[in-house]
Amino acid sequence: IWCFFFARNFKDLYNSMNIFQGCVSMICDFINPKAIIFELDGTDRDDVLAELTEKLITLKPNLKRDVVFKALVEREEKKSSLVCKNLAVPHAVLPDITESVVALGLSHKGIEFDMSNSDIETNTAKVVFAVIFPENKPDEHLQILKDILVLEKEADFMNKVLRAENSSEICDIINKSRV
C-alpha cells in the first residue's frame, strides 16, 4: 500500500520538497563506497536494474537476485522512477527482508528510462539510486526517499556527484549534506 501511495504521488512529493527542512539523515546510514557503482555498464533501464540488483545482493547476500530484479522491474512498469532530469530512484518493497538496502550507480552518458508513464520532460538518468525496503518499515521507506529528493534539491549536488573522481568522494558529498 505504501509503495502504491508513493508511486502515485512521487512527483507531487518531489515538487513540494520546500516543506522538508532539516538534514539528510537516513540515507547517510546506507551509502558507503561499497554501495556505489562509479560507472554503470548498462545501456538501458533493465541492464542498469540488473547491475544495481547485483550490487544490492553484494551488500546483502541473503537477497534473492530474481526476486529483487523482478520487484524493481514491476515497480518501474507501474510508474517510471525517473524523478527529475538526471535522477531515477527505482525502488520496491519486499516482504521477507528486515533492513532497507540502497545502491547508487552513475552513468555519465545517461540511461534512457521509459517515459510512457512519467510526467518528466527528459528520459535520461545519470544518477540512479536503487532501494529495497522491508514491508514493515514504511516510515524508513519514506524517509530514505525523502532524503534522496532533498539531496537532489541541494544546489549543485548532481554536478558534484557526476564530477566526483571515486566512490569515496561521492560518499563525502552525501555525508556533507548532513546539516
PDB file of C-alpha atoms in Angstrom:
ATOM      1  CA  ILE A   1       0.000   0.000   0.000  1.00  0.00           C
ATOM      2  CA  TRP A   2       2.783   2.432   0.909  1.00  0.00           C
ATOM      3  CA  CYS A   3       4.618   1.739  -2.324  1.00  0.00           C
ATOM      4  CA  PHE A   4       1.426   2.303  -4.344  1.00  0.00           C
ATOM      5  CA  PHE A   5       0.733   5.529  -2.469  1.00  0.00           C
ATOM      6  CA  PHE A   6       4.261   6.740  -3.031  1.00  0.00           C
ATOM      7  CA  ALA A   7       4.293   5.720  -6.690  1.00  0.00           C
ATOM      8  CA  ARG A   8       1.178   7.749  -7.376  1.00  0.00           C
ATOM      9  CA  ASN A   9       2.494  10.808  -5.545  1.00  0.00           C
ATOM     10  CA  PHE A  10       6.261  10.738  -6.212  1.00  0.00           C
ATOM     11  CA  LYS A  11       6.224  13.795  -8.474  1.00  0.00           C
ATOM     12  CA  ASP A  12       3.945  15.674  -6.072  1.00  0.00           C
ATOM     13  CA  LEU A  13       6.322  14.865  -3.217  1.00  0.00           C
ATOM     14  CA  TYR A  14       9.282  15.993  -5.303  1.00  0.00           C
ATOM     15  CA  ASN A  15       7.587  19.249  -6.265  1.00  0.00           C
ATOM     16  CA  SER A  16       6.663  20.003  -2.653  1.00  0.00           C
ATOM     17  CA  MET A  17      10.163  19.497  -1.250  1.00  0.00           C
ATOM     18  CA  ASN A  18      10.177  23.034   0.128  1.00  0.00           C
ATOM     19  CA  ILE A  19       8.163  21.675   3.066  1.00  0.00           C
ATOM     20  CA  PHE A  20      11.057  19.401   4.031  1.00  0.00           C
ATOM     21  CA  GLN A  21      13.622  21.205   6.089  1.00  0.00           C
ATOM     22  CA  GLY A  22      16.496  19.749   8.080  1.00  0.00           C
ATOM     23  CA  CYS A  23      19.165  17.189   7.492  1.00  0.00           C
ATOM     24  CA  VAL A  24      19.604  14.300   5.165  1.00  0.00           C
ATOM     25  CA  SER A  25      19.799  11.803   7.942  1.00  0.00           C
ATOM     26  CA  MET A  26      18.847   8.286   6.979  1.00  0.00           C
ATOM     27  CA  ILE A  27      20.401   7.932   3.530  1.00  0.00           C
ATOM     28  CA  CYS A  28      23.829   8.544   5.072  1.00  0.00           C
ATOM     29  CA  ASP A  29      23.408   5.334   7.065  1.00  0.00           C
ATOM     30  CA  PHE A  30      23.022   3.297   3.877  1.00  0.00           C
ATOM     31  CA  ILE A  31      25.549   4.790   1.473  1.00  0.00           C
ATOM     32  CA  ASN A  32      29.192   3.777   1.641  1.00  0.00           C
ATOM     33  CA  PRO A  33      31.773   3.220  -1.112  1.00  0.00           C
ATOM     34  CA  LYS A  34      30.768  -0.458  -1.385  1.00  0.00           C
ATOM     35  CA  ALA A  35      27.207   0.621  -2.260  1.00  0.00           C
ATOM     36  CA  ILE A  36      28.291   2.676  -5.280  1.00  0.00           C
ATOM     37  CA  ILE A  37      28.886   1.736  -8.897  1.00  0.00           C
ATOM     38  CA  PHE A  38      31.043   4.567 -10.149  1.00  0.00           C
ATOM     39  CA  GLU A  39      30.222   3.983 -13.823  1.00  0.00           C
ATOM     40  CA  LEU A  40      27.326   1.768 -14.793  1.00  0.00           C
ATOM     41  CA  ASP A  41      27.963  -0.564 -17.739  1.00  0.00           C
ATOM     42  CA  GLY A  42      24.281  -0.950 -18.609  1.00  0.00           C
ATOM     43  CA  THR A  43      22.942   0.787 -21.669  1.00  0.00           C
ATOM     44  CA  ASP A  44      19.225   0.634 -20.883  1.00  0.00           C
ATOM     45  CA  ARG A  45      16.921   0.614 -17.877  1.00  0.00           C
ATOM     46  CA  ASP A  46      16.758  -3.156 -17.427  1.00  0.00           C
ATOM     47  CA  ASP A  47      20.544  -3.550 -17.797  1.00  0.00           C
ATOM     48  CA  VAL A  48      21.020  -0.923 -15.094  1.00  0.00           C
ATOM     49  CA  LEU A  49      18.408  -2.546 -12.833  1.00  0.00           C
ATOM     50  CA  ALA A  50      20.231  -5.873 -13.230  1.00  0.00           C
ATOM     51  CA  GLU A  51      23.561  -4.248 -12.419  1.00  0.00           C
ATOM     52  CA  LEU A  52      22.160  -2.473  -9.360  1.00  0.00           C
ATOM     53  CA  THR A  53      20.448  -5.713  -8.287  1.00  0.00           C
ATOM     54  CA  GLU A  54      23.896  -7.349  -8.249  1.00  0.00           C
ATOM     55  CA  LYS A  55      25.183  -4.526  -6.057  1.00  0.00           C
ATOM     56  CA  LEU A  56      22.232  -4.883  -3.666  1.00  0.00           C
ATOM     57  CA  ILE A  57      22.928  -8.630  -3.420  1.00  0.00           C
ATOM     58  CA  THR A  58      26.616  -7.946  -2.762  1.00  0.00           C
ATOM     59  CA  LEU A  59      25.564  -5.684   0.106  1.00  0.00           C
ATOM     60  CA  LYS A  60      23.009  -8.197   1.476  1.00  0.00           C
ATOM     61  CA  PRO A  61      23.846 -11.727   0.244  1.00  0.00           C
ATOM     62  CA  ASN A  62      20.587 -13.164   1.624  1.00  0.00           C
ATOM     63  CA  LEU A  63      18.615 -11.299  -1.056  1.00  0.00           C
ATOM     64  CA  LYS A  64      17.371 -13.396  -3.957  1.00  0.00           C
ATOM     65  CA  ARG A  65      18.504 -11.988  -7.304  1.00  0.00           C
ATOM     66  CA  ASP A  66      15.378 -12.877  -9.268  1.00  0.00           C
ATOM     67  CA  VAL A  67      13.039 -11.548  -6.557  1.00  0.00           C
ATOM     68  CA  VAL A  68      14.860  -8.216  -6.288  1.00  0.00           C
ATOM     69  CA  PHE A  69      15.137  -7.711 -10.040  1.00  0.00           C
ATOM     70  CA  LYS A  70      11.501  -8.656 -10.644  1.00  0.00           C
ATOM     71  CA  ALA A  71      10.303  -6.287  -7.890  1.00  0.00           C
ATOM     72  CA  LEU A  72      12.295  -3.358  -9.313  1.00  0.00           C
ATOM     73  CA  VAL A  73      11.094  -4.007 -12.872  1.00  0.00           C
ATOM     74  CA  GLU A  74       7.455  -4.427 -11.813  1.00  0.00           C
ATOM     75  CA  ARG A  75       7.562  -1.182  -9.854  1.00  0.00           C
ATOM     76  CA  GLU A  76       9.186   0.559 -12.804  1.00  0.00           C
ATOM     77  CA  GLU A  77       6.473  -0.681 -15.145  1.00  0.00           C
ATOM     78  CA  LYS A  78       3.764   0.819 -12.912  1.00  0.00           C
ATOM     79  CA  LYS A  79       5.341   4.262 -12.996  1.00  0.00           C
ATOM     80  CA  SER A  80       8.764   5.395 -14.068  1.00  0.00           C
ATOM     81  CA  SER A  81      11.115   6.130 -11.198  1.00  0.00           C
ATOM     82  CA  LEU A  82      12.684   8.984 -13.123  1.00  0.00           C
ATOM     83  CA  VAL A  83      12.107  11.789 -10.633  1.00  0.00           C
ATOM     84  CA  CYS A  84      13.651  14.700 -12.466  1.00  0.00           C
ATOM     85  CA  LYS A  85      16.288  15.424 -15.046  1.00  0.00           C
ATOM     86  CA  ASN A  86      19.206  13.008 -14.486  1.00  0.00           C
ATOM     87  CA  LEU A  87      17.808  11.254 -11.375  1.00  0.00           C
ATOM     88  CA  ALA A  88      15.986   7.937 -11.117  1.00  0.00           C
ATOM     89  CA  VAL A  89      15.079   6.128  -7.908  1.00  0.00           C
ATOM     90  CA  PRO A  90      13.925   2.600  -8.739  1.00  0.00           C
ATOM     91  CA  HIS A  91      12.592   1.110  -5.525  1.00  0.00           C
ATOM     92  CA  ALA A  92      10.468  -1.750  -4.279  1.00  0.00           C
ATOM     93  CA  VAL A  93       9.069  -3.241  -1.096  1.00  0.00           C
ATOM     94  CA  LEU A  94       9.898  -6.861  -0.271  1.00  0.00           C
ATOM     95  CA  PRO A  95       8.078  -8.791   2.455  1.00  0.00           C
ATOM     96  CA  ASP A  96      10.918 -11.081   3.530  1.00  0.00           C
ATOM     97  CA  ILE A  97      13.671  -8.599   4.356  1.00  0.00           C
ATOM     98  CA  THR A  98      14.402  -6.841   7.639  1.00  0.00           C
ATOM     99  CA  GLU A  99      16.565  -3.919   6.503  1.00  0.00           C
ATOM    100  CA  SER A 100      16.467  -1.389   3.708  1.00  0.00           C
ATOM    101  CA  VAL A 101      19.281  -1.651   1.181  1.00  0.00           C
ATOM    102  CA  VAL A 102      20.491   1.186  -1.055  1.00  0.00           C
ATOM    103  CA  ALA A 103      22.815   1.124  -4.055  1.00  0.00           C
ATOM    104  CA  LEU A 104      23.885   4.084  -6.151  1.00  0.00           C
ATOM    105  CA  GLY A 105      25.022   3.980  -9.763  1.00  0.00           C
ATOM    106  CA  LEU A 106      26.328   6.688 -12.065  1.00  0.00           C
ATOM    107  CA  SER A 107      26.142   6.872 -15.839  1.00  0.00           C
ATOM    108  CA  HIS A 108      27.882   9.902 -17.263  1.00  0.00           C
ATOM    109  CA  LYS A 109      26.315   9.305 -20.679  1.00  0.00           C
ATOM    110  CA  GLY A 110      22.827   8.711 -19.234  1.00  0.00           C
ATOM    111  CA  ILE A 111      20.407   5.793 -19.197  1.00  0.00           C
ATOM    112  CA  GLU A 112      17.099   6.004 -21.017  1.00  0.00           C
ATOM    113  CA  PHE A 113      14.007   5.284 -18.956  1.00  0.00           C
ATOM    114  CA  ASP A 114      10.552   4.524 -20.311  1.00  0.00           C
ATOM    115  CA  MET A 115       8.670   7.791 -20.391  1.00  0.00           C
ATOM    116  CA  SER A 116       5.251   6.475 -21.366  1.00  0.00           C
ATOM    117  CA  ASN A 117       4.192   6.512 -17.719  1.00  0.00           C
ATOM    118  CA  SER A 118       6.018   9.601 -16.472  1.00  0.00           C
ATOM    119  CA  ASP A 119       5.427  13.338 -16.313  1.00  0.00           C
ATOM    120  CA  ILE A 120       9.127  14.234 -16.549  1.00  0.00           C
ATOM    121  CA  GLU A 121      10.208  16.015 -19.727  1.00  0.00           C
ATOM    122  CA  THR A 122      13.526  14.200 -20.137  1.00  0.00           C
ATOM    123  CA  ASN A 123      14.061  10.474 -20.381  1.00  0.00           C
ATOM    124  CA  THR A 124      17.617  10.008 -19.137  1.00  0.00           C
ATOM    125  CA  ALA A 125      19.114   9.440 -15.721  1.00  0.00           C
ATOM    126  CA  LYS A 126      22.757   9.878 -14.834  1.00  0.00           C
ATOM    127  CA  VAL A 127      22.364   9.199 -11.107  1.00  0.00           C
ATOM    128  CA  VAL A 128      20.364   6.116 -10.113  1.00  0.00           C
ATOM    129  CA  PHE A 129      19.567   5.156  -6.525  1.00  0.00           C
ATOM    130  CA  ALA A 130      18.144   1.612  -6.264  1.00  0.00           C
ATOM    131  CA  VAL A 131      16.386   0.938  -2.966  1.00  0.00           C
ATOM    132  CA  ILE A 132      14.777  -2.166  -1.490  1.00  0.00           C
ATOM    133  CA  PHE A 133      12.581  -1.682   1.576  1.00  0.00           C
ATOM    134  CA  PRO A 134      11.135  -4.092   4.126  1.00  0.00           C
ATOM    135  CA  GLU A 135       7.378  -4.232   4.120  1.00  0.00           C
ATOM    136  CA  ASN A 136       7.094  -3.428   7.820  1.00  0.00           C
ATOM    137  CA  LYS A 137       9.071  -0.138   7.813  1.00  0.00           C
ATOM    138  CA  PRO A 138       7.010   2.417   5.872  1.00  0.00           C
ATOM    139  CA  ASP A 139       8.457   5.374   7.807  1.00  0.00           C
ATOM    140  CA  GLU A 140      12.006   4.346   6.899  1.00  0.00           C
ATOM    141  CA  HIS A 141      10.873   3.862   3.303  1.00  0.00           C
ATOM    142  CA  LEU A 142       9.548   7.398   3.052  1.00  0.00           C
ATOM    143  CA  GLN A 143      12.490   8.918   4.945  1.00  0.00           C
ATOM    144  CA  ILE A 144      15.075   7.394   2.603  1.00  0.00           C
ATOM    145  CA  LEU A 145      13.168   8.523  -0.475  1.00  0.00           C
ATOM    146  CA  LYS A 146      12.726  11.988   1.022  1.00  0.00           C
ATOM    147  CA  ASP A 147      16.464  12.166   1.765  1.00  0.00           C
ATOM    148  CA  ILE A 148      17.298  11.351  -1.845  1.00  0.00           C
ATOM    149  CA  LEU A 149      14.971  14.115  -3.030  1.00  0.00           C
ATOM    150  CA  VAL A 150      16.452  16.580  -0.529  1.00  0.00           C
ATOM    151  CA  LEU A 151      19.929  15.755  -1.850  1.00  0.00           C
ATOM    152  CA  GLU A 152      18.839  16.431  -5.411  1.00  0.00           C
ATOM    153  CA  LYS A 153      17.334  19.770  -4.402  1.00  0.00           C
ATOM    154  CA  GLU A 154      20.672  20.918  -2.950  1.00  0.00           C
ATOM    155  CA  ALA A 155      22.482  23.391  -5.130  1.00  0.00           C
ATOM    156  CA  ASP A 156      24.892  21.664  -7.495  1.00  0.00           C
ATOM    157  CA  PHE A 157      24.511  18.199  -5.857  1.00  0.00           C
ATOM    158  CA  MET A 158      24.089  16.352  -9.155  1.00  0.00           C
ATOM    159  CA  ASN A 159      27.058  18.113 -10.748  1.00  0.00           C
ATOM    160  CA  LYS A 160      29.261  17.420  -7.723  1.00  0.00           C
ATOM    161  CA  VAL A 161      28.384  13.728  -7.766  1.00  0.00           C
ATOM    162  CA  LEU A 162      28.959  13.449 -11.510  1.00  0.00           C
ATOM    163  CA  ARG A 163      32.316  15.251 -11.193  1.00  0.00           C
ATOM    164  CA  ALA A 164      33.467  13.044  -8.305  1.00  0.00           C
ATOM    165  CA  GLU A 165      36.572  11.015  -9.036  1.00  0.00           C
ATOM    166  CA  ASN A 166      35.711   7.935  -6.963  1.00  0.00           C
ATOM    167  CA  SER A 167      33.121   6.310  -4.730  1.00  0.00           C
ATOM    168  CA  SER A 168      34.641   7.673  -1.524  1.00  0.00           C
ATOM    169  CA  GLU A 169      34.288  11.218  -2.804  1.00  0.00           C
ATOM    170  CA  ILE A 170      30.608  10.572  -3.586  1.00  0.00           C
ATOM    171  CA  CYS A 171      30.090   9.367  -0.008  1.00  0.00           C
ATOM    172  CA  ASP A 172      31.770  12.520   1.268  1.00  0.00           C
ATOM    173  CA  ILE A 173      29.444  14.679  -0.839  1.00  0.00           C
ATOM    174  CA  ILE A 174      26.406  12.872   0.562  1.00  0.00           C
ATOM    175  CA  ASN A 175      27.682  12.967   4.147  1.00  0.00           C
ATOM    176  CA  LYS A 176      28.498  16.682   3.915  1.00  0.00           C
ATOM    177  CA  SER A 177      24.887  17.214   3.043  1.00  0.00           C
ATOM    178  CA  ARG A 178      24.065  16.455   6.672  1.00  0.00           C
ATOM    179  CA  VAL A 179      23.113  19.619   8.478  1.00  0.00           C
TER     180      VAL A 179
END
